[in-house]
C-alpha positions as MATLAB code, in Angstrom:
seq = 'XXXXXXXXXXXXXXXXXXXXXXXXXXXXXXXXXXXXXXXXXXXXXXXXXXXXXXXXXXXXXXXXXXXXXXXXXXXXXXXXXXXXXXXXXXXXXXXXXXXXXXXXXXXXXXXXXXXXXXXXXXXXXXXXXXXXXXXXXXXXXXXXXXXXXXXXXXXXXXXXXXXXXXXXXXXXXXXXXXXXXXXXXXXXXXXXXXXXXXXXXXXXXXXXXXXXXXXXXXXXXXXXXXXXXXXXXXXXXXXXXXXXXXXXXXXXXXXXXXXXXXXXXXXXXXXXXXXXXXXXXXXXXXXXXXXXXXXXXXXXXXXXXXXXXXXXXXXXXXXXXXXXXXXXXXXXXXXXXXXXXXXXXXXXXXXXXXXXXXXXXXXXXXXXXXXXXXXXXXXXXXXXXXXXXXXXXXXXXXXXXXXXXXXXXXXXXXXXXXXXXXXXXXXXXXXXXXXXXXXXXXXXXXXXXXXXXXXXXXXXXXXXXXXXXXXXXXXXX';
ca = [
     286.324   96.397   12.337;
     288.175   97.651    9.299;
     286.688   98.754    5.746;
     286.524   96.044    2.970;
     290.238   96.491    2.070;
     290.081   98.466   -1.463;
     293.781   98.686   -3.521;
     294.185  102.533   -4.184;
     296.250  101.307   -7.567;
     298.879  103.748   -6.710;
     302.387  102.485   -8.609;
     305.281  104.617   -6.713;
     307.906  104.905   -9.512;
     311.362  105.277   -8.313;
     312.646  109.115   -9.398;
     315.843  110.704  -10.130;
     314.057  113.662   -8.051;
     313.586  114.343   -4.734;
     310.277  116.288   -3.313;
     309.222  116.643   -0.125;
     305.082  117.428   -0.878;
     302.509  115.238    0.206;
     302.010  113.526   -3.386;
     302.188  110.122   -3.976;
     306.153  109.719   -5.180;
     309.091  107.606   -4.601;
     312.816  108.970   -4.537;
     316.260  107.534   -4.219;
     318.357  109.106   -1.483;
     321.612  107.656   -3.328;
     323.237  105.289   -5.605;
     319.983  104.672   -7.932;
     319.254  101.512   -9.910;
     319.502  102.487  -13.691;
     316.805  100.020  -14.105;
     313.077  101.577  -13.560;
     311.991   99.698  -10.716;
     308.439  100.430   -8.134;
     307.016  100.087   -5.201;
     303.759   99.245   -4.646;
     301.517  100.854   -1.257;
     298.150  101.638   -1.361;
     296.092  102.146    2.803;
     292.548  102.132    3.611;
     290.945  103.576    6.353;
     289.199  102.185    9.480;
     285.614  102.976   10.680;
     285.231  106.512   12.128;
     286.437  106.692   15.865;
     284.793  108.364   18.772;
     287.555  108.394   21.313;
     285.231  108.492   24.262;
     283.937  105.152   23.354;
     287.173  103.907   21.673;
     289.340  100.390   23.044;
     292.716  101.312   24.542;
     294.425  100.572   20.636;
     292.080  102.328   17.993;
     292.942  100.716   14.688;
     293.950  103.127   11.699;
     293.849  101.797    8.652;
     295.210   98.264    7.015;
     297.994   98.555    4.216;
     299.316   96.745    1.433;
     303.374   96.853    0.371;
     304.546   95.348   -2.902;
     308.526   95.572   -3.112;
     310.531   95.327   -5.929;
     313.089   93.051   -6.617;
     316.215   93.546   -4.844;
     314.920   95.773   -2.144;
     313.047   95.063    1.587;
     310.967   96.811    3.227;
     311.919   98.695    6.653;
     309.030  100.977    8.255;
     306.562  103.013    7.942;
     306.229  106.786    9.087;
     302.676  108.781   10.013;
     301.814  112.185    9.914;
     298.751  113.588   10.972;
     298.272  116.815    8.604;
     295.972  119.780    9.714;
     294.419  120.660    6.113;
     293.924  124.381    6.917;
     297.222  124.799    8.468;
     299.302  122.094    6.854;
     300.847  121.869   10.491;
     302.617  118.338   10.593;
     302.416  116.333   13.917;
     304.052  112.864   13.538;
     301.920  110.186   15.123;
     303.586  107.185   17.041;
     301.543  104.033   16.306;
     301.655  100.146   16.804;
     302.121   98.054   13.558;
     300.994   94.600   13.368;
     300.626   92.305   10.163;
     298.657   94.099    7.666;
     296.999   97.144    9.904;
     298.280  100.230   12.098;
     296.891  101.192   14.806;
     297.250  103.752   17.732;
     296.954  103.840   21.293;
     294.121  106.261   22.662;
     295.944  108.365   24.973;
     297.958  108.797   21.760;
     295.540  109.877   19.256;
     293.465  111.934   21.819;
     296.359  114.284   22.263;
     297.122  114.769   18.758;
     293.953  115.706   17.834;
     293.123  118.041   21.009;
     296.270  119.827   20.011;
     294.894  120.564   16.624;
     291.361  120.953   16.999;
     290.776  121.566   21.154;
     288.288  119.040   22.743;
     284.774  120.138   21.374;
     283.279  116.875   21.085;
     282.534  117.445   17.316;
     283.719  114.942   14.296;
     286.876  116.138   12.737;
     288.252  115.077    9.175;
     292.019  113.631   10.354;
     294.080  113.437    7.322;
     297.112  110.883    7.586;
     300.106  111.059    5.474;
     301.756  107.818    5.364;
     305.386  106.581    4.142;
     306.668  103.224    3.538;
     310.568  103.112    3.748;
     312.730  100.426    1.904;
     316.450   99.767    1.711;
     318.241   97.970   -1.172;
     318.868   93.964    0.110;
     323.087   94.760   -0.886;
     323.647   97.867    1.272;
     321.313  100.055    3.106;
     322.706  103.312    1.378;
     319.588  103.421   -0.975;
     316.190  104.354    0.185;
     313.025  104.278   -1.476;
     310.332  106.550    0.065;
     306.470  105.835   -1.088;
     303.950  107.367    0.362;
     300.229  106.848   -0.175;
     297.135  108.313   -1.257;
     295.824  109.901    0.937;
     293.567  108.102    4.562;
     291.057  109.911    5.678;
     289.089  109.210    8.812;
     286.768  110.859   11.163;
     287.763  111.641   14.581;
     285.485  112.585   17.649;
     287.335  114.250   20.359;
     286.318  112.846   23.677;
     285.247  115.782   26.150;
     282.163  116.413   28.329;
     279.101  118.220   26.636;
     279.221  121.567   28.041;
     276.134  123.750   27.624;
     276.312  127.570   27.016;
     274.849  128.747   30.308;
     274.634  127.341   33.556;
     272.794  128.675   37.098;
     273.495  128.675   40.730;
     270.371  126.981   42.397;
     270.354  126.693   46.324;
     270.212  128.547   49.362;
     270.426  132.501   47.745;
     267.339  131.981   45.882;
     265.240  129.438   47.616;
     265.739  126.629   45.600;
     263.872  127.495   42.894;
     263.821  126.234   39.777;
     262.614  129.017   38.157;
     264.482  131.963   39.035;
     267.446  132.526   36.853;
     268.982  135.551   39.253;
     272.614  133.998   39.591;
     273.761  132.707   36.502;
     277.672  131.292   36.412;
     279.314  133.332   33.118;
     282.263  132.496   31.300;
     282.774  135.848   29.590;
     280.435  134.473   26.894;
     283.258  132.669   25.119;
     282.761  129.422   23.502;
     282.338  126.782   26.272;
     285.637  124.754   24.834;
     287.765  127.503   24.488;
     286.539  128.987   28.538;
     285.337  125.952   30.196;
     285.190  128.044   33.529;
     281.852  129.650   34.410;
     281.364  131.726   37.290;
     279.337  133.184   39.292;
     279.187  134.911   43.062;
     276.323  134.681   45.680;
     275.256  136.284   48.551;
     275.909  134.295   51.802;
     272.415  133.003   53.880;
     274.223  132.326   57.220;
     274.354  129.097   58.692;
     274.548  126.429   56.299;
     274.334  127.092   52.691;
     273.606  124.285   50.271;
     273.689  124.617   46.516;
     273.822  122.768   42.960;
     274.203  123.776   39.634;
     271.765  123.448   36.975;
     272.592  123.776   33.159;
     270.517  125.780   30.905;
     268.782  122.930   29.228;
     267.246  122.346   32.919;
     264.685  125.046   32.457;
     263.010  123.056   29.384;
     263.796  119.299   29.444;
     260.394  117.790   29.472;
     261.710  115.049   32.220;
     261.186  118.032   34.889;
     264.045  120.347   36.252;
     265.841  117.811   38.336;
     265.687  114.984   35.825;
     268.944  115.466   34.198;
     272.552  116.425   34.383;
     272.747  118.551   37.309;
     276.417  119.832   38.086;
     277.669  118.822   41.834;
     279.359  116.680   44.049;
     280.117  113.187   44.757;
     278.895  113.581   49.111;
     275.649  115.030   49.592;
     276.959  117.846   51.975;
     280.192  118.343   50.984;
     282.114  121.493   52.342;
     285.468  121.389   50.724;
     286.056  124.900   49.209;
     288.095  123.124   46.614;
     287.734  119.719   44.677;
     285.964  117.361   41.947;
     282.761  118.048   40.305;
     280.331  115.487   39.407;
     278.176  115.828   36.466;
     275.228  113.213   37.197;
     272.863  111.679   34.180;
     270.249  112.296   37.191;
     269.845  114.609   39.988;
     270.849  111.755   42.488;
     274.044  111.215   41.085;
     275.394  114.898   40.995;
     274.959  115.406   44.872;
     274.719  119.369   46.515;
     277.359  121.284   48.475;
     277.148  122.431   51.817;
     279.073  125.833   53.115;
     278.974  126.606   56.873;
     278.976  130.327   56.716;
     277.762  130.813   60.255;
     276.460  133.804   61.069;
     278.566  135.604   57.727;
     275.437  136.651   56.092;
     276.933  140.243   55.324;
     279.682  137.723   52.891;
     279.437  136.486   49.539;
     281.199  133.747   47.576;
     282.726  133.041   44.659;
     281.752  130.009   42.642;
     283.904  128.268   39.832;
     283.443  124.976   38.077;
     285.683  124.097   35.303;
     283.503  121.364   32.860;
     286.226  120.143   30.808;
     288.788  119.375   33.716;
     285.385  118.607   36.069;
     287.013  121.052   39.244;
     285.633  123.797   41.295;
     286.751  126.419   43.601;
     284.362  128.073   46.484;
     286.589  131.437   47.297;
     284.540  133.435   50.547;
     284.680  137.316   49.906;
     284.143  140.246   51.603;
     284.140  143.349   49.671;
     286.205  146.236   50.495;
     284.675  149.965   50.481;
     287.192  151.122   47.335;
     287.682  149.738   44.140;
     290.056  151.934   41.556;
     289.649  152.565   38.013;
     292.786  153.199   35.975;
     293.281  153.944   32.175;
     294.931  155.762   29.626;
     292.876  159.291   30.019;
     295.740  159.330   32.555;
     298.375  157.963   30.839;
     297.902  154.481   33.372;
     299.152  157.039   36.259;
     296.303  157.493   38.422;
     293.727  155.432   40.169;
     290.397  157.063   40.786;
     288.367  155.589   43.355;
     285.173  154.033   43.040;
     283.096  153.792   46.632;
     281.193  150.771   47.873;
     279.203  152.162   51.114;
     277.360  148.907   51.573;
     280.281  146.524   51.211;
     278.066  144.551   48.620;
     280.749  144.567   45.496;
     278.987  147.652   43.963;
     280.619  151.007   43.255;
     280.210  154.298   41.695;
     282.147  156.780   40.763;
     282.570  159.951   38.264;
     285.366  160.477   35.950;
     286.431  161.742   32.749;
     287.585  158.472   30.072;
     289.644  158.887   26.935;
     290.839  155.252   25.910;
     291.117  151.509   27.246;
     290.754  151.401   31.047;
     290.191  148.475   34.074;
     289.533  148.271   37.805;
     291.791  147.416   40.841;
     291.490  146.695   44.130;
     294.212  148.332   45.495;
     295.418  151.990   44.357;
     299.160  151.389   44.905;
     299.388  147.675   43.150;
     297.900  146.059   40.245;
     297.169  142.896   42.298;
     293.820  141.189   41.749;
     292.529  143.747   38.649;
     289.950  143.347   37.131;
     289.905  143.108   32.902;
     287.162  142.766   30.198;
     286.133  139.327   29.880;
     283.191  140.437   27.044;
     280.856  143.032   26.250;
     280.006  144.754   30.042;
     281.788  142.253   31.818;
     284.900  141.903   34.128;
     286.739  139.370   35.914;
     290.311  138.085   36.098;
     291.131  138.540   32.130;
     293.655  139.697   29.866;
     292.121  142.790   27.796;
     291.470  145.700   28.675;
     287.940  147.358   28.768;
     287.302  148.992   25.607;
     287.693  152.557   24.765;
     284.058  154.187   25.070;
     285.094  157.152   23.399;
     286.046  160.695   24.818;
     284.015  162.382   27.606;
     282.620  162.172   31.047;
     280.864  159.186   32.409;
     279.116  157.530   35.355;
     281.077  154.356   36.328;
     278.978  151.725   38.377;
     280.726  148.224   39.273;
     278.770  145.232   40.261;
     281.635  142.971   41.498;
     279.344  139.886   42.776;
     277.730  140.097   39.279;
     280.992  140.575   37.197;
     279.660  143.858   35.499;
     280.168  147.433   34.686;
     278.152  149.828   33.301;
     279.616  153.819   31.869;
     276.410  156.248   31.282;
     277.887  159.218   29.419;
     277.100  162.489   31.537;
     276.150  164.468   28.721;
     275.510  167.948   30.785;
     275.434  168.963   34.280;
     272.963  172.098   34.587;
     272.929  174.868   37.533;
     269.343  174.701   37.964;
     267.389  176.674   40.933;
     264.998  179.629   41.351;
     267.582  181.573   39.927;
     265.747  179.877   36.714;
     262.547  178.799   37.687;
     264.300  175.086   38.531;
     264.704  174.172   34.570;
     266.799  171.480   34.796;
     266.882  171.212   30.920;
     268.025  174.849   31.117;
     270.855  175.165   28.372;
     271.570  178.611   29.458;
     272.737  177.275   32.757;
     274.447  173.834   31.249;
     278.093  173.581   32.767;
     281.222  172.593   30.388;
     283.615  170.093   31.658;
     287.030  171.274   31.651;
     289.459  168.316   31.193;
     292.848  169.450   32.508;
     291.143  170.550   35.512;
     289.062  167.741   36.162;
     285.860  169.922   37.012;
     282.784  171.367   35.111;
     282.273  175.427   34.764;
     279.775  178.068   34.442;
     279.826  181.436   35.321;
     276.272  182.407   36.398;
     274.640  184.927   38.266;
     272.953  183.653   41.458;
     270.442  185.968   42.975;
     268.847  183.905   45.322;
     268.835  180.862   48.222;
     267.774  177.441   46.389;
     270.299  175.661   43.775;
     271.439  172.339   42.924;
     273.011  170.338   39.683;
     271.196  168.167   37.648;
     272.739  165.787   35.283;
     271.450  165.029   31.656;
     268.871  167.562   32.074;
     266.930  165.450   34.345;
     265.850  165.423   38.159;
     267.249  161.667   38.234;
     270.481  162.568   39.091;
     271.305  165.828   40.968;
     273.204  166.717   43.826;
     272.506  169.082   46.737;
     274.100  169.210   50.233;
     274.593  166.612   52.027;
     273.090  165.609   55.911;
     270.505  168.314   55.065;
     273.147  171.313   55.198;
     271.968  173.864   52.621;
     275.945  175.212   53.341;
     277.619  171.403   52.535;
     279.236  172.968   49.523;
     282.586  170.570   50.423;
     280.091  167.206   50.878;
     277.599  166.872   47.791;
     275.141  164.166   47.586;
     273.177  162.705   44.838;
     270.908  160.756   47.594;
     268.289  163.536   48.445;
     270.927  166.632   48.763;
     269.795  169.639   49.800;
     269.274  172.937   48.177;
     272.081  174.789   48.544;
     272.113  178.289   49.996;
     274.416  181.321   48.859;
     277.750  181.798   50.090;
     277.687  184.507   52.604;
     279.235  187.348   49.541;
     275.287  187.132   49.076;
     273.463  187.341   45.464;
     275.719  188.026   42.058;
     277.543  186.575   39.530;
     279.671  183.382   40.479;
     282.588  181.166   38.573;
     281.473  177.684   39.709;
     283.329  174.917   39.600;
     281.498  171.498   40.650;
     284.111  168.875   41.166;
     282.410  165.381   40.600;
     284.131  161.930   41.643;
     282.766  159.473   44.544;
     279.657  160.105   46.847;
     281.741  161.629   49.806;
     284.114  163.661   47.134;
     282.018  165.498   45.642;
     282.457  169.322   46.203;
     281.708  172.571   44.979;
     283.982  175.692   44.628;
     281.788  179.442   44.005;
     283.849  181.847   43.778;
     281.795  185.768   43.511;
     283.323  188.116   40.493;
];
């Protein structure tokens, strides 16, 4: 099991100095010899060790101890050294003859604190001392330590892949479509071992698996490998153990009994280094909130959800770092940047986007949000021959008031607002009222008819926010 034992040559002179780097020295703590006397240590390594396939006592390295005359040897110390940075963890191991060795519980949490558990060889460095007393009184002690050991260590942790998919009742069971897959914010898999991902509900009983992302390419066929489940075929526990199977037998599929909840959706999290999950059911509320500095973290602007689906829109001016909540009176449950588009339940902020007016949409079953930067909102009409690219008629947003202006003179029925000079986005009255000047929509409006002061000029102010806020205020000079 060991290396062909190898003497490093190393002669450990006794010094009249005392250093505490990790060079090869010997010091006495009092009451020197005169005489020059040494101590001889040299250590050399064991095999590599993989600590997944490792006994219960991994051995180390064997040593050899030469003392002088007059002095006997009491123990040894070991330090495991992080080279990059130098942190020290001392390492309690099992001596026995000529060899060290270490239990595996032992080892495996050392070098998980250092390195994490990414199943990837590290280069353990071991600083070793051998401590001797002189034989007349144990008030001098000669320290040697040795060259150097070096060994390879493999954490031991379950391969985690980068991406991994919902496959089961929401998309037919098919193992092509790719349409819910479980995110971890992007981060690397041993650093955010929890991926997830939320579903629709199907009513009745819903059965699902997960497939990693190597599933999609293996030549062995979709269900041929390490499919991510459960130990019952059919279980319904909303909380528990995962099983990770070598074939698609041995990771079995869950079962939720949604009854007739098909207007629900759920939440799905696996954890792949602690091998958990968590089903949470959800049903989304009409109002989500987005809060941020443009308002000093005062003021939550609401985002509407008419379908109950976990997507919202809303309209609002942005000058700095921001995030979404559920309530608008509590921070309870927000929601945080978890990478580039994303949200969930993180710890930053969503980045600043930069100054101006944008269109905020929320996708809370996908984890996403999306800003599209209004860049004008144009009074368009047959006042101007319905140019919505018209930058004669362009409005300008006017921060402190929180509405966009223009001053224009309206000489006839027939106007609406069009945003980034494009028929995309506009909004007219809404239920077909040409008069709904306190109800915009953006989902077919209608054109809007002139306040009963007839034709001339008017200071308009359109007030944008939430379909169902969205108003207009035309005031005749």
């Amino acid at each position: 099991m060991f290396k062909k034992l190898i003497y490093c040559g190393a002669i450990l002179a006794l010094a009249t100095s005392c250093s505490e780097d990790f060079d090869n020295w010997a010091s006495p703590q009092s009451n020197a010899p005169e005489e020059s006397q040494s101590v001889q240590f040299a250590a050399v390594a064991a095999d590599d060790i993989d600590i997944a396939t490792a006994d219960d006592v991994i051995p180390l390295f064997t040593y050899v101890l030469g003392m002088p005359e007059g002095y006997v040897y009491d123990s040894l110390s070991v330090d495991v050294v992080d080279a990059e940075t130098e942190k020290v963890s001392p390492l309690e191991y099992l001596a026995e003859d000529d060899y060290v060795s270490v239990a595996k519980t032992t080892l495996a949490t050392v070098v998980e604190g250092m390195y994490g558990k990414r199943p990837t060889a590290r280069d353990l460095t071991l600083v070793t001392r051998a401590y001797a007393y002189t034989s007349a009184a144990k008030t001098t002690v000669v320290r040697s330590l040795t060259d150097t050991v070096r060994l390879k260590v493999t954490p031991e942790a379950p391969v985690i892949e980068n991406a991994y998919y919902y496959v089961g009742g929401a998309n037919g069971w098919s193992d092509s479509d790719q349409t819910y897959k479980l995110s971890n914010g992007d981060a690397d898999p041993y650093e955010n071992p929890v991926f997830t991902v939320t579903v629709p509900a199907v009513g009745g009983d819903h059965w699902f698996k997960i497939a990693p992302a190597s599933a999609y390419t293996r030549e062995e066929g979709f269900w041929g490998g390490d499919m991510v489940g459960v130990a019952v075929n059919g279980t319904s526990d909303l909380e528990g153990k995962l099983v990770v199977g070598q074939n698609d037998d041995v990771a079995q599929s869950w079962k939720i009994d949604e009854g007739a909840n098909a207007g629900l959706y759920y939440t799905i999290s696996i954890n792949l280094l602690d091998q958990t999950y968590t089903i949470t059911p959800l049903n989304f509320g009409s109002w989500l909130y987005e809060i941020g500095n443009e308002s000093g973290w005062s003021a939550s602007h609401p985002l509407y959800g008419p379908n109950n689906d976990g997507k919202y829109q809303g309209y609002y001016y942005l000058d700095g770092q921001f995030k979404f909540k559920p309530n608008e009176d509590n921070w309870d449950g927000d929601y945080e940047c978890i990478g580039e588009g994303k949200i969930g339940q993180g710890s930053d902020n969503c980045p600043d986007p930069g100054a101006g007016f944008y269109q905020i949409d929320v996708d809370l079953a996908a984890g996403t949000y999306n800003l599209t930067k209004v860049n004008s909102i144009t009074v368009v009409g047959n006042f101007n021959g319905w140019n919505q690219a018209d930058q004669a008629t362009h409005m300008t947003y006017n921060v402190d008031g929180g509405y966009w202006e223009a001053t224009l003179n309206l000489d006839s029925n027939g106007f609406k607002f069009a945003m980034n000079d494009d028929w995309a986005i506009s909004w007219g009255g809404s239920n077909g009222d040409p008069a709904a000047y306190n109800d915009l929509t953006q989902n077919g409006g209608k054109d809007l008819d002139l306040p009963a002061d007839g034709a001339g000029t008017y200071n308009i102010k359109l007030y944008l926010s939430y379909e169902g806020g969205n108003k207009v205020v035309l005031t005749k000079q």
